[in-house]
Short mmCIF file of N, CA and C in Angstrom, two decimals:
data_model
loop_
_atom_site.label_atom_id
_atom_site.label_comp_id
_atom_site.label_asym_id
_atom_site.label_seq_id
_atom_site.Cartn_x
_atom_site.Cartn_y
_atom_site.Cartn_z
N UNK E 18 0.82 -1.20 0.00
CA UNK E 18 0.00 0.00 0.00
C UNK E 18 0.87 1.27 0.00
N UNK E 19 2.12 1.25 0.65
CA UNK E 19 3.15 2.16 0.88
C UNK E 19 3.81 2.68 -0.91
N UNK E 20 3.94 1.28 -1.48
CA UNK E 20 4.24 1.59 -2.46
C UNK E 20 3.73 2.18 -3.49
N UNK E 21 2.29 1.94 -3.50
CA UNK E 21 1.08 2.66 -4.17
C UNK E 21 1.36 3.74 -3.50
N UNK E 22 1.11 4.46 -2.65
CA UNK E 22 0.94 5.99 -2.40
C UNK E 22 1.80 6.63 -2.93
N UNK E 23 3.49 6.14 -2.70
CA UNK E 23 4.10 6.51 -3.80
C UNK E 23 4.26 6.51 -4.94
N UNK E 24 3.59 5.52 -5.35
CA UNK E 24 3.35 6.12 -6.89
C UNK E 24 2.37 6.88 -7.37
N UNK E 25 1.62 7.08 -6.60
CA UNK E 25 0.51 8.40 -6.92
C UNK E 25 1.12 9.50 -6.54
N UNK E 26 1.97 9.71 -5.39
CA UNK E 26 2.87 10.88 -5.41
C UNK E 26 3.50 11.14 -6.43
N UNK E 27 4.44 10.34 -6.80
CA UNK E 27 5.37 10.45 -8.18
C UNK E 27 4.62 11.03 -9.16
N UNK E 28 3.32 10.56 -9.36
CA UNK E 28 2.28 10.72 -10.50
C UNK E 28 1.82 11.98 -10.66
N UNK E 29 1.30 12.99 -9.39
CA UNK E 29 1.14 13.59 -9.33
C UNK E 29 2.04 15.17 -9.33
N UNK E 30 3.77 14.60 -8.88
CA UNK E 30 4.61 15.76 -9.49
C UNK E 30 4.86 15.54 -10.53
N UNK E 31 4.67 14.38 -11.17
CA UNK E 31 4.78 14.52 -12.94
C UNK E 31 3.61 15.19 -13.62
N UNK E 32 2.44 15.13 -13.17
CA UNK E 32 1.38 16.00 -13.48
C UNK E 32 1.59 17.54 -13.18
N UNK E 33 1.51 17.69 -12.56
CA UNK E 33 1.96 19.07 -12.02
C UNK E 33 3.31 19.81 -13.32
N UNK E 34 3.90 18.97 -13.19
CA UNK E 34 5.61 19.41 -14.10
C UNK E 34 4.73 19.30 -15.59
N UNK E 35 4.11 18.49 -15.79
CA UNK E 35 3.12 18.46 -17.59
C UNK E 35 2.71 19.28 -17.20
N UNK E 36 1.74 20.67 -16.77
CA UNK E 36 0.96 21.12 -16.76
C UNK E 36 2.08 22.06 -16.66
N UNK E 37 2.89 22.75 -15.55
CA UNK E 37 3.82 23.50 -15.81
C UNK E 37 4.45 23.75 -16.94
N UNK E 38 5.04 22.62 -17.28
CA UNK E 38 5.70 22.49 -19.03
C UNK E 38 4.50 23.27 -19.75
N UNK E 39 3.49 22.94 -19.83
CA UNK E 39 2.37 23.74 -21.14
C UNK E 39 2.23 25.01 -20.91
N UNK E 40 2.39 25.55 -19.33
CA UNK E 40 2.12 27.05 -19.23
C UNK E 40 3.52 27.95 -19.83
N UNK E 41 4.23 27.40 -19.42
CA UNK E 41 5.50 27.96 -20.37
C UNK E 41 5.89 27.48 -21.18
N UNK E 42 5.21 26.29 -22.45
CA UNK E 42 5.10 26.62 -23.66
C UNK E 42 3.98 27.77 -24.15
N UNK E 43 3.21 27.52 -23.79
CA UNK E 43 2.56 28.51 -24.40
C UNK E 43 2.47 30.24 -23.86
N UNK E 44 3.32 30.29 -22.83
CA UNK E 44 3.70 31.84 -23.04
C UNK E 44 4.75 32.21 -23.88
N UNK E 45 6.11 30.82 -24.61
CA UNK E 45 6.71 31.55 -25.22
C UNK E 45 6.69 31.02 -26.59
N UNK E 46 5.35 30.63 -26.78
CA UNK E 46 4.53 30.15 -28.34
C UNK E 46 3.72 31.79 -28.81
N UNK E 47 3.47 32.03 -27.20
CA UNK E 47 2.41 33.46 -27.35
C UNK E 47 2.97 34.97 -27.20
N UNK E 48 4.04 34.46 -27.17
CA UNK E 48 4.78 35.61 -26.50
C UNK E 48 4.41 36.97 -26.54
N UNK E 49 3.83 37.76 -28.30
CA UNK E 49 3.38 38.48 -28.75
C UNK E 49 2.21 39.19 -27.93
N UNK E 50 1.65 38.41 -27.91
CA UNK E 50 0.06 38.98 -26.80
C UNK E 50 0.89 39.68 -25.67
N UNK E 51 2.19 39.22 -25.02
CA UNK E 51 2.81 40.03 -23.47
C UNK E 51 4.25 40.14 -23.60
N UNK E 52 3.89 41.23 -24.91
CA UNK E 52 5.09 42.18 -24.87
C UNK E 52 5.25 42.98 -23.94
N UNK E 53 5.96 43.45 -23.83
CA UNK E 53 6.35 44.81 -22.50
C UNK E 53 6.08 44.10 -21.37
N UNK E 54 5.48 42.84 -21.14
CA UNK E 54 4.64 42.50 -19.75
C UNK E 54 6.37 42.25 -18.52
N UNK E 55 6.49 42.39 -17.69
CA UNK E 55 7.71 42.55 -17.26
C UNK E 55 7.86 41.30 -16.68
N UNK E 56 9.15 40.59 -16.59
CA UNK E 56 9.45 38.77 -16.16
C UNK E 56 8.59 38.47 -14.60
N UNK E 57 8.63 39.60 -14.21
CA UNK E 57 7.73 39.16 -12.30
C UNK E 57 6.12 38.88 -13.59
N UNK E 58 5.84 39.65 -13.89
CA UNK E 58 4.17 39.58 -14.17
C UNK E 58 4.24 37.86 -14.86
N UNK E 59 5.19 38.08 -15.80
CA UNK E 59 4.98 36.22 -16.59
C UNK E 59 5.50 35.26 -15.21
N UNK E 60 6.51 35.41 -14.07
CA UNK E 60 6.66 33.92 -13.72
C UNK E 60 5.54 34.11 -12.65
N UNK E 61 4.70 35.25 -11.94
CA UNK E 61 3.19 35.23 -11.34
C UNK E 61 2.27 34.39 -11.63
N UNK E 62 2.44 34.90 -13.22
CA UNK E 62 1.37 33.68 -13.92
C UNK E 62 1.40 32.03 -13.38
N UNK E 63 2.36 31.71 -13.78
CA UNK E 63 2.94 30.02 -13.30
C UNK E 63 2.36 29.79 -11.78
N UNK E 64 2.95 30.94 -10.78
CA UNK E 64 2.16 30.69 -9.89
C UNK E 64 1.03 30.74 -9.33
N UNK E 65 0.18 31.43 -9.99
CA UNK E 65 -1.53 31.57 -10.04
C UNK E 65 -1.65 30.50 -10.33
N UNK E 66 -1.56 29.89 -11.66
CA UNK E 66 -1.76 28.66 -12.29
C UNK E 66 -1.68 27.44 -11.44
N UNK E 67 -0.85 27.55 -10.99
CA UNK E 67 -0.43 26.43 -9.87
C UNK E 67 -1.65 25.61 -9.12
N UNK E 68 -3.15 26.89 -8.82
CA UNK E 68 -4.04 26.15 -8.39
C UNK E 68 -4.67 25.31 -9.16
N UNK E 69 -4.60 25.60 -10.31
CA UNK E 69 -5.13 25.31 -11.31
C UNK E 69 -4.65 23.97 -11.99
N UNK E 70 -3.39 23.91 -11.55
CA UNK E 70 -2.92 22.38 -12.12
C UNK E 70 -2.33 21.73 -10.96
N UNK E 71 -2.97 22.22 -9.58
CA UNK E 71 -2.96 21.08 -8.70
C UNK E 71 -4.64 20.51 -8.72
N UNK E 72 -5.24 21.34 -9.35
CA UNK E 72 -7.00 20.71 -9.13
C UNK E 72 -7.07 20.11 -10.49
N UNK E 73 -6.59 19.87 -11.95
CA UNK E 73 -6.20 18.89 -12.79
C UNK E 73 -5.82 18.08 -12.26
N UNK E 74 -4.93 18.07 -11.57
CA UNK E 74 -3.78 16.77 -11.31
C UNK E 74 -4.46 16.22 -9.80
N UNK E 75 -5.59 16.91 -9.53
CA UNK E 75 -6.33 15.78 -8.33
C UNK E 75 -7.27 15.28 -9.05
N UNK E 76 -7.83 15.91 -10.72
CA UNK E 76 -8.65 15.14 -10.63
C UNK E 76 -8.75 13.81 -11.07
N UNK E 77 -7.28 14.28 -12.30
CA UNK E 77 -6.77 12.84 -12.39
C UNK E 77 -6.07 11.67 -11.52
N UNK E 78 -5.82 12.03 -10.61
CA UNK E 78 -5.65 11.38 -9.84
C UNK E 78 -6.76 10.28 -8.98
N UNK E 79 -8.29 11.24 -8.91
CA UNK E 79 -9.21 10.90 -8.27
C UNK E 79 -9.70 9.82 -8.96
N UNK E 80 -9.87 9.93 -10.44
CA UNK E 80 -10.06 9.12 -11.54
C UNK E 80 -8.93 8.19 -11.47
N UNK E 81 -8.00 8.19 -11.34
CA UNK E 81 -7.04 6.63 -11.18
C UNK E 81 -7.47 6.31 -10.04
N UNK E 82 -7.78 6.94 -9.04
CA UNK E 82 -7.94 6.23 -7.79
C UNK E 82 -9.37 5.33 -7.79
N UNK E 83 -9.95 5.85 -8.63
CA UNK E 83 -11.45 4.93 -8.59
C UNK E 83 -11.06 3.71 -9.26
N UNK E 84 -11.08 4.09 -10.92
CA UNK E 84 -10.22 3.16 -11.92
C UNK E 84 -9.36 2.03 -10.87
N UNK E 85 -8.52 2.25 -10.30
CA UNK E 85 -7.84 1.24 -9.34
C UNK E 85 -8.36 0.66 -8.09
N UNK E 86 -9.30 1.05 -7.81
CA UNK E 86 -10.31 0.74 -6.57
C UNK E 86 -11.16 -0.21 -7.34
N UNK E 87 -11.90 -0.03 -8.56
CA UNK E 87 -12.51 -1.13 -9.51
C UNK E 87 -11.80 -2.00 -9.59
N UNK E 88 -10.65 -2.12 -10.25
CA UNK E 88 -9.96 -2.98 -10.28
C UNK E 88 -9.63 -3.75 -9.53
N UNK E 89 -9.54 -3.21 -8.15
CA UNK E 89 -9.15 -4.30 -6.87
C UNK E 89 -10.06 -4.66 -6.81
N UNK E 90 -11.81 -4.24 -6.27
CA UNK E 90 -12.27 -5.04 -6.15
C UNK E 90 -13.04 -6.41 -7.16
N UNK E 91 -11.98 -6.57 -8.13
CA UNK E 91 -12.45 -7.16 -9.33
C UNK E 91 -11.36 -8.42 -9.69
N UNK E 92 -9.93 -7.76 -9.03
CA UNK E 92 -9.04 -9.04 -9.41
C UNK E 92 -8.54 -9.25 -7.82
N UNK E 93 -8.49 -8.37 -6.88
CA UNK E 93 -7.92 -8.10 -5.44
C UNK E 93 -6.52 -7.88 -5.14
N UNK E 94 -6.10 -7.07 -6.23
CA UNK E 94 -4.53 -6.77 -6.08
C UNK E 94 -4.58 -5.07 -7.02
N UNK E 95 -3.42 -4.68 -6.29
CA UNK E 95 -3.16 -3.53 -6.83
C UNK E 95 -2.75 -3.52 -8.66
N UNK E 96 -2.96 -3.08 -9.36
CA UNK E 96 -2.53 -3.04 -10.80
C UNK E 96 -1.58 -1.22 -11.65
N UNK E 97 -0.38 -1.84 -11.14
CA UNK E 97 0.27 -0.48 -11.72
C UNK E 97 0.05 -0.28 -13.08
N UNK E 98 0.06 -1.12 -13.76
CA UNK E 98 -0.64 -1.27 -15.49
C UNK E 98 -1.72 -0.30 -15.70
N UNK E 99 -2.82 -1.14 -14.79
CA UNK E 99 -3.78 -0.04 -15.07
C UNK E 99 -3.69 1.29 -14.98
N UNK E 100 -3.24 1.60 -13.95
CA UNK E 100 -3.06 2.83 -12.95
C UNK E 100 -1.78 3.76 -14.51
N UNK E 101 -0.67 3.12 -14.86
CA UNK E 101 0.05 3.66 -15.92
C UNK E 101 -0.90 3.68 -17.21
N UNK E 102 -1.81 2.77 -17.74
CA UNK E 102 -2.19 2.90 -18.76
C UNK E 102 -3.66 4.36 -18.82
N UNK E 103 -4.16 4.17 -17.62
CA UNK E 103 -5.27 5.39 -16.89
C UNK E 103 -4.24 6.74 -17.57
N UNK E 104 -3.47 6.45 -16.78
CA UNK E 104 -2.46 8.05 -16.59
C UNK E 104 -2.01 8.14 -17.98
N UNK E 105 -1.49 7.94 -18.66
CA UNK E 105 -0.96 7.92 -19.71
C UNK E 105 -1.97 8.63 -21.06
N UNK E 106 -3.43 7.35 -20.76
CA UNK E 106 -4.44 8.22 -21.75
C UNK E 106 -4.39 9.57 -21.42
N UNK E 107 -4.89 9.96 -20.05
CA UNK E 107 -5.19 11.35 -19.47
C UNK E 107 -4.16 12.22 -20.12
N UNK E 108 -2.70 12.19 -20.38
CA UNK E 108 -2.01 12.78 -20.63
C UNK E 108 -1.93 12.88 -22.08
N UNK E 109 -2.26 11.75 -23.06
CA UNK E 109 -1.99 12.27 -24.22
C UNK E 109 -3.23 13.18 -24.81
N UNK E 110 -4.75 12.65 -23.66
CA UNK E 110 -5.70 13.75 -24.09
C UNK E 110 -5.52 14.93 -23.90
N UNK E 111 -5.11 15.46 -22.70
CA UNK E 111 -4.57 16.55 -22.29
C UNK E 111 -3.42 17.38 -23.32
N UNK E 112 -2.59 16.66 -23.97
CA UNK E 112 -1.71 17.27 -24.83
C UNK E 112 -1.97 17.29 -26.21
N UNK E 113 -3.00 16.58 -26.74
CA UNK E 113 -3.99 17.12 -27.58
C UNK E 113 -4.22 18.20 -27.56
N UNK E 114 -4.95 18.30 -26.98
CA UNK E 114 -6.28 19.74 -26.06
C UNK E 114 -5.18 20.68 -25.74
N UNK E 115 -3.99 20.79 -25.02
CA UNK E 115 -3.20 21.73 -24.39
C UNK E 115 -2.50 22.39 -25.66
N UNK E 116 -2.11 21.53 -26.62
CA UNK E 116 -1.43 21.99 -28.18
C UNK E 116 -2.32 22.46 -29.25
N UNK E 117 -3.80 22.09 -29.12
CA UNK E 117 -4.60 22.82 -29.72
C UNK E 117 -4.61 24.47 -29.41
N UNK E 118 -5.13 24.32 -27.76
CA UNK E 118 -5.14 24.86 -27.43
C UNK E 118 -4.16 26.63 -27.55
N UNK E 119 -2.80 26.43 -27.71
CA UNK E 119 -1.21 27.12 -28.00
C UNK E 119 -1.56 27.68 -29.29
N UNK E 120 -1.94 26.80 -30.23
CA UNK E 120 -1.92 26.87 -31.21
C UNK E 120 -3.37 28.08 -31.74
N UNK E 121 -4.29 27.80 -31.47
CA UNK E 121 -5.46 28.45 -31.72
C UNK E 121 -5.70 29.64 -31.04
N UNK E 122 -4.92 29.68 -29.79
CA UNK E 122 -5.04 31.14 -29.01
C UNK E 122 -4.33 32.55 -29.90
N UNK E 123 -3.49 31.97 -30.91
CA UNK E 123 -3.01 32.72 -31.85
C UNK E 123 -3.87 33.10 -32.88
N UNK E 124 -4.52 32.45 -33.42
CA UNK E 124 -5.57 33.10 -34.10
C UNK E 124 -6.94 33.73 -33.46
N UNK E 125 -7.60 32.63 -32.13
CA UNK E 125 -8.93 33.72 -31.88
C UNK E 125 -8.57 34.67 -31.28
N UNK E 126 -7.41 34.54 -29.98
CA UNK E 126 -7.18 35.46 -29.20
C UNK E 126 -7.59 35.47 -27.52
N UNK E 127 -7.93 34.24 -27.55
CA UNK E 127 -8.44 33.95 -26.60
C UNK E 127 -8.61 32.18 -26.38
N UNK E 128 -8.89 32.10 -24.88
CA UNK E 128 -8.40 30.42 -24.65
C UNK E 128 -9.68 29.64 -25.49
N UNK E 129 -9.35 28.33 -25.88
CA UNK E 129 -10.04 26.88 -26.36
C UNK E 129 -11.34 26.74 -24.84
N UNK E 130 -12.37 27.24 -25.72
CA UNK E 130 -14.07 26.53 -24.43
C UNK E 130 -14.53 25.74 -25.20
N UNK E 131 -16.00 25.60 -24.75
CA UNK E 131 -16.92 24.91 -25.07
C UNK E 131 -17.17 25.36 -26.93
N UNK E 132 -17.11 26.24 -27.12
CA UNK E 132 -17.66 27.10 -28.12
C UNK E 132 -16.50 26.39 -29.39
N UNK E 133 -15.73 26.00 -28.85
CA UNK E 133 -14.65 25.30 -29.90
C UNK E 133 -15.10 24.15 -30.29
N UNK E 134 -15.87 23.27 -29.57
CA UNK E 134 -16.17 22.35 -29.83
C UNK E 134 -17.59 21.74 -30.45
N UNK E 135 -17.82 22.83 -30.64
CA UNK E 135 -19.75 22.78 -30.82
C UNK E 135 -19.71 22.95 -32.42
#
């Protein structure tokens, strides 16, 4: 069980560091939009954000934690497989969506919603 928690720890500063990684790609994909903006105002950002991709990275987490709670009670052992193959989708959806995202804020001008997808 010890070892599981740590790997949801691990999981979760690698989440955190993906989500970090995208905020500073895409400020210096965007750079243009925050010219003049001075280096305190851009590394602020990162840390605002921070709430923001610790409540991503719980929720994926919350979602492996169920996902792996099914699973036990289904085979009765922990499954890092699952738990890596869970995490892994989450992340390449996420970097889909996060590179769309970089990418398209350059033309509308504004972040990827609902309205993108409709």
């Amino acid at each position: 069980m010890i070892k599981y928690l740590k790997y949801l720890l691990q999981t979760a500063l690698f989440l955190l560091l993906f989500f970090a990684f995208y905020q500073v790609l895409f400020l210096l994909f965007n750079r243009s939009y925050a010219d003049g903006a001075p280096f305190g105002v851009l590394a602020r950002s990162l840390w605002v954000g921070l709430r923001l991709n610790l409540s991503m990275s719980s929720y994926v987490l919350l979602l492996v934690g169920v996902i792996q709670t099914i699973g036990l009670l289904l085979t009765g052992r922990f499954s890092y497989k699952l738990s890596k193959v869970t995490t892994l989708f989450f992340v390449v959806v996420f970097s889909g969506i996060l590179l769309g995202n970089i990418n398209l804020y350059a033309y509308w001008g504004r972040l990827l919603d609902a309205e993108g997808f409709a």
